[in-house]
Amino acid sequence: MESPVAQKLEAILNLQNIDSRLDAIFKVRGALPEEVQDLEDEIIGYETRLSKFNTEISSMEDEIKKYKDAIKDSEKLIKKYQDQQMNVRNNREYDAITKELELQDLEIQVSKKKITETQVRIENKEKDIADLNEILKDRQKDLDQKKGELDTIVSESENEEKKLRNDREKAAKKVEDRLIKSYDKIRVNAKNGLAVVLVKRGACGGCFNIVPPQRQAEIRERKKIIVCEHCGRILAGVEDEIVEEPKPKRKRSKK
């Protein structure tokens, strides 16, 4: 009957084998998932800018409307003052109305200038929107292409990935929490994702540093969990080398 430690090592090694197969699937996908995510984030950024530009244009159009309304109000006042000017009783009243007429005429000129300036700003903003829409169109095209490639790769391994994820969930339940936390921590820091390895040809299967014979003997006993003194990976066992027996030499036939 296997010792409790041996059972733990078998469970954690099985989990590692499943994770390694999942890693192989993700490796085939390469950087596509990250590229797709980056493009999606970039497009969201452009769409946010477009929304901001449209809001600014809407605000500027409101300004133009305000200036046009101001012009109408000034024109009404001018008509009113012109009618009053026809019925003035003295020069003082005439001069006062004349100043009001000049003021309203100035207000109209200022409003017209503001309208022209705002229209130029709108035109510039619309050009920015057109340029941004072109960039957005290109980025969307890139995104559709990348997503198409990724979807094709994912669909090819979808069933296998689903099965492995189910297997992983079952395998993880057989590993105690303390050990799985250590396992996850080692995996995060390991370049190849290997947290549990075997000793192969006298060396750690993760960092390839030599494991002393006495240490290998302890690993074979599986009485305690042993980690590599160089990389910290869990050493789950020692893989025995298969030594091929030399083939017998064929005797030369005598002529």
mmCIF file of C-alpha atoms in Angstrom:
data_model
loop_
_atom_site.group_PDB
_atom_site.id
_atom_site.type_symbol
_atom_site.label_atom_id
_atom_site.label_comp_id
_atom_site.label_asym_id
_atom_site.label_seq_id
_atom_site.Cartn_x
_atom_site.Cartn_y
_atom_site.Cartn_z
ATOM 1 C CA MET A 1 0.000 0.000 0.000
ATOM 2 C CA GLU A 2 1.314 3.432 -0.960
ATOM 3 C CA SER A 3 2.304 5.806 1.829
ATOM 4 C CA PRO A 4 0.317 9.042 2.286
ATOM 5 C CA VAL A 5 3.295 11.016 0.931
ATOM 6 C CA ALA A 6 3.480 8.802 -2.161
ATOM 7 C CA GLN A 7 -0.228 9.377 -2.763
ATOM 8 C CA LYS A 8 0.260 13.146 -2.445
ATOM 9 C CA LEU A 9 3.134 13.025 -4.931
ATOM 10 C CA GLU A 10 1.085 10.969 -7.396
ATOM 11 C CA ALA A 11 -1.807 13.441 -7.096
ATOM 12 C CA ILE A 12 0.345 16.532 -7.573
ATOM 13 C CA LEU A 13 2.254 14.905 -10.460
ATOM 14 C CA ASN A 14 -1.042 14.040 -12.149
ATOM 15 C CA LEU A 15 -2.145 17.666 -11.756
ATOM 16 C CA GLN A 16 1.126 18.818 -13.293
ATOM 17 C CA ASN A 17 0.685 16.491 -16.280
ATOM 18 C CA ILE A 18 -2.809 17.901 -16.923
ATOM 19 C CA ASP A 19 -1.560 21.498 -16.591
ATOM 20 C CA SER A 20 1.323 20.762 -18.970
ATOM 21 C CA ARG A 21 -1.129 19.510 -21.587
ATOM 22 C CA LEU A 22 -3.225 22.658 -21.109
ATOM 23 C CA ASP A 23 -0.060 24.762 -21.404
ATOM 24 C CA ALA A 24 0.694 23.049 -24.718
ATOM 25 C CA ILE A 25 -2.754 24.027 -26.016
ATOM 26 C CA PHE A 26 -2.263 27.649 -24.937
ATOM 27 C CA LYS A 27 1.228 27.660 -26.464
ATOM 28 C CA VAL A 28 -0.242 26.845 -29.877
ATOM 29 C CA ARG A 29 -2.421 29.938 -29.553
ATOM 30 C CA GLY A 30 0.728 31.953 -28.926
ATOM 31 C CA ALA A 31 0.268 35.675 -28.363
ATOM 32 C CA LEU A 32 -3.069 35.792 -30.208
ATOM 33 C CA PRO A 33 -5.243 36.099 -27.062
ATOM 34 C CA GLU A 34 -3.137 39.033 -25.809
ATOM 35 C CA GLU A 35 -3.111 40.653 -29.262
ATOM 36 C CA VAL A 36 -6.900 40.340 -29.507
ATOM 37 C CA GLN A 37 -7.312 41.846 -26.026
ATOM 38 C CA ASP A 38 -4.924 44.713 -26.855
ATOM 39 C CA LEU A 39 -6.813 45.489 -30.066
ATOM 40 C CA GLU A 40 -10.162 45.398 -28.246
ATOM 41 C CA ASP A 41 -8.809 47.797 -25.602
ATOM 42 C CA GLU A 42 -7.374 50.061 -28.318
ATOM 43 C CA ILE A 43 -10.707 50.140 -30.172
ATOM 44 C CA ILE A 44 -12.548 50.987 -26.950
ATOM 45 C CA GLY A 45 -10.120 53.878 -26.496
ATOM 46 C CA TYR A 46 -10.790 55.166 -30.026
ATOM 47 C CA GLU A 47 -14.547 54.820 -29.558
ATOM 48 C CA THR A 48 -14.293 56.802 -26.314
ATOM 49 C CA ARG A 49 -12.411 59.562 -28.138
ATOM 50 C CA LEU A 50 -15.007 59.570 -30.928
ATOM 51 C CA SER A 51 -17.782 59.912 -28.379
ATOM 52 C CA LYS A 52 -15.911 62.800 -26.749
ATOM 53 C CA PHE A 53 -15.394 64.527 -30.125
ATOM 54 C CA ASN A 54 -19.086 64.184 -31.005
ATOM 55 C CA THR A 55 -20.035 65.600 -27.613
ATOM 56 C CA GLU A 56 -17.694 68.564 -28.214
ATOM 57 C CA ILE A 57 -19.245 69.185 -31.652
ATOM 58 C CA SER A 58 -22.727 69.054 -30.156
ATOM 59 C CA SER A 59 -21.632 71.575 -27.524
ATOM 60 C CA MET A 60 -20.162 73.882 -30.189
ATOM 61 C CA GLU A 61 -23.362 73.659 -32.250
ATOM 62 C CA ASP A 62 -25.260 74.762 -29.141
ATOM 63 C CA GLU A 63 -22.865 77.722 -28.896
ATOM 64 C CA ILE A 64 -23.612 78.709 -32.511
ATOM 65 C CA LYS A 65 -27.336 78.501 -31.810
ATOM 66 C CA LYS A 66 -26.820 80.733 -28.769
ATOM 67 C CA TYR A 67 -24.920 83.324 -30.868
ATOM 68 C CA LYS A 68 -27.610 83.242 -33.585
ATOM 69 C CA ASP A 69 -30.302 83.806 -30.974
ATOM 70 C CA ALA A 70 -28.250 86.710 -29.609
ATOM 71 C CA ILE A 71 -28.104 88.211 -33.112
ATOM 72 C CA LYS A 72 -31.900 87.945 -33.439
ATOM 73 C CA ASP A 73 -32.353 89.632 -30.073
ATOM 74 C CA SER A 74 -29.994 92.454 -31.090
ATOM 75 C CA GLU A 75 -31.788 92.902 -34.406
ATOM 76 C CA LYS A 76 -35.112 93.215 -32.559
ATOM 77 C CA LEU A 77 -33.622 95.813 -30.228
ATOM 78 C CA ILE A 78 -32.165 97.740 -33.185
ATOM 79 C CA LYS A 79 -35.588 97.897 -34.813
ATOM 80 C CA LYS A 80 -37.085 99.026 -31.512
ATOM 81 C CA TYR A 81 -34.446 101.762 -31.005
ATOM 82 C CA GLN A 82 -34.793 102.940 -34.609
ATOM 83 C CA ASP A 83 -38.541 103.399 -34.079
ATOM 84 C CA GLN A 84 -37.866 105.298 -30.843
ATOM 85 C CA GLN A 85 -35.279 107.448 -32.577
ATOM 86 C CA MET A 86 -37.983 108.793 -34.853
ATOM 87 C CA ASN A 87 -39.890 110.186 -31.873
ATOM 88 C CA VAL A 88 -37.124 111.672 -29.718
ATOM 89 C CA ARG A 89 -37.782 115.036 -28.058
ATOM 90 C CA ASN A 90 -34.222 116.271 -27.658
ATOM 91 C CA ASN A 91 -30.606 115.619 -28.622
ATOM 92 C CA ARG A 92 -29.833 113.865 -25.316
ATOM 93 C CA GLU A 93 -32.431 111.171 -26.010
ATOM 94 C CA TYR A 94 -31.217 110.907 -29.620
ATOM 95 C CA ASP A 95 -27.594 110.412 -28.517
ATOM 96 C CA ALA A 96 -28.605 107.807 -25.908
ATOM 97 C CA ILE A 97 -30.546 105.778 -28.485
ATOM 98 C CA THR A 98 -27.682 106.115 -30.978
ATOM 99 C CA LYS A 99 -25.281 104.617 -28.422
ATOM 100 C CA GLU A 100 -27.688 101.701 -27.845
ATOM 101 C CA LEU A 101 -27.855 101.118 -31.603
ATOM 102 C CA GLU A 102 -24.056 101.113 -31.848
ATOM 103 C CA LEU A 103 -23.833 98.689 -28.886
ATOM 104 C CA GLN A 104 -26.299 96.238 -30.452
ATOM 105 C CA ASP A 105 -24.502 96.472 -33.790
ATOM 106 C CA LEU A 106 -21.251 95.640 -31.977
ATOM 107 C CA GLU A 107 -22.973 92.687 -30.265
ATOM 108 C CA ILE A 108 -24.030 91.376 -33.681
ATOM 109 C CA GLN A 109 -20.481 91.668 -35.060
ATOM 110 C CA VAL A 110 -19.029 89.856 -32.017
ATOM 111 C CA SER A 111 -21.619 87.058 -32.315
ATOM 112 C CA LYS A 112 -20.917 86.638 -36.037
ATOM 113 C CA LYS A 113 -17.182 86.434 -35.343
ATOM 114 C CA LYS A 114 -17.788 83.822 -32.626
ATOM 115 C CA ILE A 115 -19.971 81.821 -35.036
ATOM 116 C CA THR A 116 -17.205 81.827 -37.679
ATOM 117 C CA GLU A 117 -14.556 80.777 -35.144
ATOM 118 C CA THR A 118 -16.763 77.999 -33.771
ATOM 119 C CA GLN A 119 -17.550 76.707 -37.274
ATOM 120 C CA VAL A 120 -13.796 76.451 -37.950
ATOM 121 C CA ARG A 121 -13.378 74.496 -34.716
ATOM 122 C CA ILE A 122 -16.198 72.175 -35.767
ATOM 123 C CA GLU A 123 -14.583 71.601 -39.165
ATOM 124 C CA ASN A 124 -11.259 70.748 -37.506
ATOM 125 C CA LYS A 125 -12.989 68.407 -35.083
ATOM 126 C CA GLU A 126 -14.866 66.721 -37.936
ATOM 127 C CA LYS A 127 -11.535 66.172 -39.694
ATOM 128 C CA ASP A 128 -10.174 64.578 -36.518
ATOM 129 C CA ILE A 129 -13.256 62.341 -36.423
ATOM 130 C CA ALA A 130 -12.770 61.317 -40.067
ATOM 131 C CA ASP A 131 -9.102 60.462 -39.423
ATOM 132 C CA LEU A 132 -10.010 58.563 -36.277
ATOM 133 C CA ASN A 133 -12.721 56.619 -38.105
ATOM 134 C CA GLU A 134 -10.146 55.499 -40.676
ATOM 135 C CA ILE A 135 -7.825 54.290 -37.917
ATOM 136 C CA LEU A 136 -10.740 52.594 -36.190
ATOM 137 C CA LYS A 137 -11.719 50.882 -39.430
ATOM 138 C CA ASP A 138 -8.182 49.506 -39.862
ATOM 139 C CA ARG A 139 -7.973 48.358 -36.227
ATOM 140 C CA GLN A 140 -11.365 46.666 -36.494
ATOM 141 C CA LYS A 141 -10.165 44.863 -39.609
ATOM 142 C CA ASP A 142 -7.052 43.693 -37.730
ATOM 143 C CA LEU A 143 -9.207 42.592 -34.799
ATOM 144 C CA ASP A 144 -11.574 40.595 -37.013
ATOM 145 C CA GLN A 145 -8.612 38.848 -38.619
ATOM 146 C CA LYS A 146 -6.930 38.033 -35.285
ATOM 147 C CA LYS A 147 -10.206 36.865 -33.740
ATOM 148 C CA GLY A 148 -10.841 34.668 -36.772
ATOM 149 C CA GLU A 149 -7.423 33.035 -36.396
ATOM 150 C CA LEU A 150 -7.913 32.594 -32.662
ATOM 151 C CA ASP A 151 -11.437 31.170 -33.051
ATOM 152 C CA THR A 152 -10.132 28.628 -35.571
ATOM 153 C CA ILE A 153 -7.344 27.500 -33.235
ATOM 154 C CA VAL A 154 -9.660 27.427 -30.210
ATOM 155 C CA SER A 155 -12.304 25.410 -32.054
ATOM 156 C CA GLU A 156 -9.695 22.797 -32.988
ATOM 157 C CA SER A 157 -8.756 22.208 -29.346
ATOM 158 C CA GLU A 158 -12.036 23.177 -27.674
ATOM 159 C CA ASN A 159 -13.169 19.648 -26.808
ATOM 160 C CA GLU A 160 -9.741 18.611 -25.544
ATOM 161 C CA GLU A 161 -9.424 21.767 -23.455
ATOM 162 C CA LYS A 162 -12.872 21.237 -21.946
ATOM 163 C CA LYS A 163 -12.012 17.651 -21.010
ATOM 164 C CA LEU A 164 -8.669 18.674 -19.520
ATOM 165 C CA ARG A 165 -10.303 21.430 -17.477
ATOM 166 C CA ASN A 166 -12.770 18.914 -16.053
ATOM 167 C CA ASP A 167 -9.912 16.505 -15.343
ATOM 168 C CA ARG A 168 -7.952 19.300 -13.681
ATOM 169 C CA GLU A 169 -10.865 20.202 -11.431
ATOM 170 C CA LYS A 170 -11.118 16.586 -10.271
ATOM 171 C CA ALA A 171 -7.344 16.228 -9.888
ATOM 172 C CA ALA A 172 -7.051 19.452 -7.858
ATOM 173 C CA LYS A 173 -9.574 18.144 -5.333
ATOM 174 C CA LYS A 174 -7.217 15.269 -4.560
ATOM 175 C CA VAL A 175 -4.401 17.646 -3.571
ATOM 176 C CA GLU A 176 -4.428 19.253 -0.136
ATOM 177 C CA ASP A 177 -4.789 23.038 -0.025
ATOM 178 C CA ARG A 178 -1.358 23.728 1.450
ATOM 179 C CA LEU A 179 0.386 21.690 -1.239
ATOM 180 C CA ILE A 180 -1.634 23.155 -4.099
ATOM 181 C CA LYS A 181 -0.821 26.699 -2.936
ATOM 182 C CA SER A 182 2.882 25.862 -3.049
ATOM 183 C CA TYR A 183 2.385 24.225 -6.440
ATOM 184 C CA ASP A 184 0.621 27.286 -7.889
ATOM 185 C CA LYS A 185 3.306 29.600 -6.510
ATOM 186 C CA ILE A 186 6.107 27.556 -8.075
ATOM 187 C CA ARG A 187 4.264 27.359 -11.405
ATOM 188 C CA VAL A 188 3.873 31.132 -11.583
ATOM 189 C CA ASN A 189 7.623 31.626 -11.136
ATOM 190 C CA ALA A 190 8.666 28.746 -13.424
ATOM 191 C CA LYS A 191 9.359 29.743 -17.035
ATOM 192 C CA ASN A 192 8.146 26.414 -18.419
ATOM 193 C CA GLY A 193 5.230 26.083 -16.008
ATOM 194 C CA LEU A 194 6.733 23.005 -14.368
ATOM 195 C CA ALA A 195 6.303 22.873 -10.608
ATOM 196 C CA VAL A 196 6.522 19.080 -10.260
ATOM 197 C CA VAL A 197 9.194 17.131 -12.100
ATOM 198 C CA LEU A 198 11.002 13.797 -12.104
ATOM 199 C CA VAL A 199 14.713 13.265 -11.735
ATOM 200 C CA LYS A 200 15.939 12.282 -15.181
ATOM 201 C CA ARG A 201 19.451 11.011 -15.881
ATOM 202 C CA GLY A 202 20.494 12.107 -12.436
ATOM 203 C CA ALA A 203 19.316 15.711 -12.874
ATOM 204 C CA CYS A 204 16.274 17.799 -11.945
ATOM 205 C CA GLY A 205 13.733 17.673 -14.772
ATOM 206 C CA GLY A 206 13.103 21.395 -14.368
ATOM 207 C CA CYS A 207 16.451 23.169 -14.018
ATOM 208 C CA PHE A 208 18.686 20.212 -15.069
ATOM 209 C CA ASN A 209 21.033 20.584 -12.130
ATOM 210 C CA ILE A 210 22.542 17.350 -10.804
ATOM 211 C CA VAL A 211 20.700 15.664 -7.945
ATOM 212 C CA PRO A 212 23.149 13.762 -5.640
ATOM 213 C CA PRO A 213 22.704 9.948 -5.472
ATOM 214 C CA GLN A 214 21.816 10.075 -1.756
ATOM 215 C CA ARG A 215 19.118 12.633 -2.527
ATOM 216 C CA GLN A 216 17.807 10.444 -5.336
ATOM 217 C CA ALA A 217 17.554 7.519 -2.913
ATOM 218 C CA GLU A 218 15.433 9.633 -0.560
ATOM 219 C CA ILE A 219 13.210 10.686 -3.464
ATOM 220 C CA ARG A 220 12.725 7.040 -4.447
ATOM 221 C CA GLU A 221 11.584 6.181 -0.914
ATOM 222 C CA ARG A 222 8.792 8.819 -1.195
ATOM 223 C CA LYS A 223 8.593 9.206 2.570
ATOM 224 C CA LYS A 224 8.676 12.990 2.420
ATOM 225 C CA ILE A 225 8.180 15.732 -0.134
ATOM 226 C CA ILE A 226 11.561 16.826 -1.451
ATOM 227 C CA VAL A 227 12.236 19.914 -3.534
ATOM 228 C CA CYS A 228 15.163 20.742 -5.808
ATOM 229 C CA GLU A 229 17.746 22.714 -3.869
ATOM 230 C CA HIS A 230 18.469 24.809 -6.959
ATOM 231 C CA CYS A 231 15.032 25.735 -8.368
ATOM 232 C CA GLY A 232 12.591 24.750 -5.616
ATOM 233 C CA ARG A 233 10.526 22.427 -7.828
ATOM 234 C CA ILE A 234 8.892 19.393 -6.244
ATOM 235 C CA LEU A 235 10.770 16.211 -7.125
ATOM 236 C CA ALA A 236 8.036 13.572 -7.445
ATOM 237 C CA GLY A 237 10.223 10.608 -8.346
ATOM 238 C CA VAL A 238 13.215 9.265 -10.208
ATOM 239 C CA GLU A 239 12.820 8.148 -13.778
ATOM 240 C CA ASP A 240 14.763 4.939 -14.308
ATOM 241 C CA GLU A 241 16.962 4.901 -17.348
ATOM 242 C CA ILE A 242 16.261 2.197 -19.862
ATOM 243 C CA VAL A 243 19.538 0.561 -20.677
ATOM 244 C CA GLU A 244 19.531 -1.260 -23.959
ATOM 245 C CA GLU A 245 21.421 -4.525 -23.987
ATOM 246 C CA PRO A 246 24.141 -4.633 -26.609
ATOM 247 C CA LYS A 247 23.169 -6.663 -29.611
ATOM 248 C CA PRO A 248 25.281 -9.775 -30.178
ATOM 249 C CA LYS A 249 27.796 -9.388 -32.946
ATOM 250 C CA ARG A 250 27.078 -11.392 -36.026
ATOM 251 C CA LYS A 251 29.736 -13.885 -36.866
ATOM 252 C CA ARG A 252 31.253 -13.532 -40.258
ATOM 253 C CA SER A 253 30.629 -16.568 -42.385
ATOM 254 C CA LYS A 254 33.697 -18.329 -43.593
ATOM 255 C CA LYS A 255 34.027 -18.638 -47.282
#
